[in-house]
CSV table of C-alpha atoms in Angstrom, one decimal:
chain,number,residue,atom,x,y,z
A,5,UNK,CA,-28.8,89.5,-4.0
A,6,UNK,CA,-32.3,91.1,-4.3
A,7,UNK,CA,-35.3,89.0,-5.4
A,8,UNK,CA,-38.9,90.1,-6.1
A,9,UNK,CA,-41.9,88.7,-7.8
A,10,UNK,CA,-43.0,90.4,-11.1
A,11,UNK,CA,-46.2,91.7,-9.4
A,12,UNK,CA,-44.3,93.2,-6.4
A,13,UNK,CA,-45.2,96.8,-5.6
A,14,UNK,CA,-42.2,99.1,-4.7
A,15,UNK,CA,-42.1,102.8,-4.0
A,16,UNK,CA,-40.2,105.5,-2.2
A,17,UNK,CA,-43.3,106.7,-0.4
A,18,UNK,CA,-42.0,109.4,1.8
A,19,UNK,CA,-42.9,112.2,-0.7
A,20,UNK,CA,-46.6,111.4,-0.1
A,21,UNK,CA,-46.1,112.6,3.5
A,22,UNK,CA,-43.8,115.5,2.8
A,23,UNK,CA,-40.7,113.7,3.8
A,24,UNK,CA,-37.5,112.4,2.1
A,25,UNK,CA,-36.2,108.8,2.3
A,26,UNK,CA,-34.8,107.8,5.6
A,27,UNK,CA,-33.6,104.6,7.3
A,28,UNK,CA,-30.7,104.5,4.7
A,29,UNK,CA,-33.1,104.7,1.7
A,30,UNK,CA,-31.2,107.5,0.1
A,31,UNK,CA,-27.9,105.5,0.5
A,32,UNK,CA,-29.4,102.4,-0.9
A,33,UNK,CA,-30.8,104.2,-3.9
A,34,UNK,CA,-27.5,105.8,-4.8
A,35,UNK,CA,-25.9,102.4,-4.7
A,36,UNK,CA,-28.4,101.0,-7.2
A,37,UNK,CA,-29.6,103.6,-9.6
A,38,UNK,CA,-28.6,106.8,-11.3
A,39,UNK,CA,-29.1,110.1,-9.5
A,40,UNK,CA,-31.9,111.3,-11.9
A,41,UNK,CA,-33.8,108.0,-11.4
A,42,UNK,CA,-33.4,108.2,-7.6
A,43,UNK,CA,-34.8,111.8,-7.7
A,44,UNK,CA,-37.7,110.8,-9.9
A,45,UNK,CA,-38.7,107.8,-7.7
A,46,UNK,CA,-38.3,109.9,-4.6
A,47,UNK,CA,-40.1,113.0,-5.8
A,48,UNK,CA,-43.0,111.2,-7.4
A,49,UNK,CA,-43.6,108.4,-4.9
A,50,UNK,CA,-44.7,106.4,-7.9
A,51,UNK,CA,-45.4,102.7,-7.3
A,52,UNK,CA,-43.5,100.4,-9.7
A,53,UNK,CA,-43.9,96.6,-10.1
A,54,UNK,CA,-41.1,94.0,-9.9
A,55,UNK,CA,-40.4,94.1,-13.7
A,56,UNK,CA,-39.8,97.8,-13.6
A,57,UNK,CA,-37.7,97.4,-10.5
A,58,UNK,CA,-35.6,94.9,-12.3
A,59,UNK,CA,-35.2,97.2,-15.3
A,60,UNK,CA,-34.1,100.0,-13.0
A,61,UNK,CA,-31.6,97.7,-11.2
A,62,UNK,CA,-33.5,97.8,-7.8
A,63,UNK,CA,-33.8,94.0,-7.8
A,64,UNK,CA,-31.4,91.5,-9.4
A,65,UNK,CA,-33.8,88.6,-9.9
A,66,UNK,CA,-37.5,88.2,-10.7
A,67,UNK,CA,-39.1,85.1,-9.5
A,68,UNK,CA,-42.7,84.0,-8.8
A,69,UNK,CA,-41.4,82.5,-5.6
A,70,UNK,CA,-38.5,84.8,-4.5
A,71,UNK,CA,-37.7,82.7,-1.4
A,72,UNK,CA,-37.3,79.5,-3.4
A,73,UNK,CA,-35.2,81.3,-6.0
A,74,UNK,CA,-33.0,82.7,-3.3
A,75,UNK,CA,-32.6,79.2,-1.8
A,76,UNK,CA,-31.6,77.8,-5.2
A,77,UNK,CA,-29.0,80.5,-5.6
A,78,UNK,CA,-27.7,79.8,-2.1
A,79,UNK,CA,-27.4,76.1,-2.8
A,80,UNK,CA,-25.6,76.8,-6.1
A,81,UNK,CA,-23.1,79.1,-4.2
A,82,UNK,CA,-22.7,76.5,-1.5
A,83,UNK,CA,-21.3,74.1,-4.1
A,84,UNK,CA,-18.3,76.4,-4.5
A,85,UNK,CA,-15.2,76.7,-2.4
A,86,UNK,CA,-16.2,78.5,0.8
A,87,UNK,CA,-12.9,80.4,0.7
A,88,UNK,CA,-13.5,81.5,-2.9
A,89,UNK,CA,-17.0,82.7,-2.0
A,90,UNK,CA,-15.7,84.6,1.0
A,91,UNK,CA,-12.9,86.0,-1.0
A,92,UNK,CA,-15.2,87.2,-3.8
A,93,UNK,CA,-17.5,88.9,-1.3
A,94,UNK,CA,-14.5,90.6,0.4
A,95,UNK,CA,-13.0,91.5,-3.1
A,96,UNK,CA,-16.1,93.3,-4.2
A,97,UNK,CA,-17.0,94.9,-0.8
A,98,UNK,CA,-13.5,96.4,-0.6
A,99,UNK,CA,-12.8,97.4,-4.2
A,100,UNK,CA,-16.1,98.6,-5.6
A,101,UNK,CA,-15.4,102.3,-5.1
A,102,UNK,CA,-11.6,102.5,-4.7
A,103,UNK,CA,-9.1,103.6,-7.4
A,104,UNK,CA,-8.0,100.9,-9.8
A,105,UNK,CA,-4.4,100.5,-8.4
A,106,UNK,CA,-5.8,99.9,-4.9
A,107,UNK,CA,-8.4,97.5,-6.2
A,108,UNK,CA,-5.7,95.5,-8.0
A,109,UNK,CA,-3.6,95.4,-4.8
A,110,UNK,CA,-6.5,94.0,-2.8
A,111,UNK,CA,-7.4,91.5,-5.6
A,112,UNK,CA,-3.8,90.2,-5.5
A,113,UNK,CA,-3.8,90.0,-1.7
A,114,UNK,CA,-7.0,88.0,-1.7
A,115,UNK,CA,-5.8,85.7,-4.5
A,116,UNK,CA,-2.7,84.9,-2.5
A,117,UNK,CA,-4.9,83.8,0.4
A,118,UNK,CA,-6.8,81.5,-1.9
A,119,UNK,CA,-3.7,79.9,-3.4
A,120,UNK,CA,-2.8,78.2,-0.1
A,121,UNK,CA,-3.6,74.5,-0.1
A,122,UNK,CA,-5.4,72.2,0.7
A,123,UNK,CA,-8.8,73.7,-0.1
A,124,UNK,CA,-7.8,75.3,-3.4
A,125,UNK,CA,-6.1,72.1,-4.6
A,126,UNK,CA,-9.2,70.1,-3.7
A,127,UNK,CA,-11.5,72.4,-5.6
A,128,UNK,CA,-9.2,72.4,-8.6
A,129,UNK,CA,-9.1,68.6,-8.6
A,130,UNK,CA,-12.8,68.4,-8.2
A,131,UNK,CA,-13.3,70.7,-11.2
A,132,UNK,CA,-11.6,68.1,-13.5
A,133,UNK,CA,-13.6,65.3,-12.1
A,134,UNK,CA,-11.2,63.8,-9.6
A,135,UNK,CA,-12.7,62.3,-6.4
A,136,UNK,CA,-10.9,63.2,-3.3
A,137,UNK,CA,-11.5,62.0,0.3
A,138,UNK,CA,-11.9,65.6,1.5
A,139,UNK,CA,-15.5,66.7,2.2
A,140,UNK,CA,-16.0,70.3,1.2
A,141,UNK,CA,-18.4,72.5,3.1
A,142,UNK,CA,-18.8,75.9,4.7
A,143,UNK,CA,-17.0,76.4,8.0
A,144,UNK,CA,-16.8,79.4,10.2
A,145,UNK,CA,-14.0,81.2,8.3
A,146,UNK,CA,-14.7,84.8,9.5
A,147,UNK,CA,-11.3,85.0,11.2
A,148,UNK,CA,-9.5,84.1,8.0
A,149,UNK,CA,-11.5,86.6,5.8
A,150,UNK,CA,-12.6,89.4,7.9
A,151,UNK,CA,-9.8,92.0,8.0
A,152,UNK,CA,-9.5,95.1,10.1
A,153,UNK,CA,-10.4,97.2,7.2
A,154,UNK,CA,-13.8,95.5,6.9
A,155,UNK,CA,-16.3,96.7,9.5
A,156,UNK,CA,-18.9,94.7,11.3
A,157,UNK,CA,-21.5,96.9,9.6
A,158,UNK,CA,-21.2,94.7,6.5
A,159,UNK,CA,-23.2,92.0,8.3
A,160,UNK,CA,-26.3,94.2,8.1
A,161,UNK,CA,-25.7,95.4,4.5
A,162,UNK,CA,-28.8,94.5,2.5
A,163,UNK,CA,-26.7,94.3,-0.7
A,164,UNK,CA,-24.0,92.1,0.7
């Protein structure tokens, strides 16, 4: 999730100094915008504001107070099943660029992990207003969700 205020100033500045993007800038751009826009932003070093960055897909949310907006989103996510949140993150991280049959296989595998009680039963009951004695909250579930195919590099991924 990427937040910025409307008046933010963003630029791929390296062209001003006769350089190309580094420190993973080119990789980040290719994940967020089309190639022609990545080239334009890189070759011109043009400064854009937060609104333009949102239009281009460089940021996902505009907010006068980005930190507060991010905190609200985190609190909203924290109300959901920790396993479903972890599963959704794993689902998109692993399937975003793979062929459809592989994506569907991974989706099924993750869904099977989620259908194991008691947490899923608790969340389903809570969604229809039942009060249960189980207190939901995020626990350290990395061992359950982090598979061998997912690298530790994901922890530093700015778009994770």
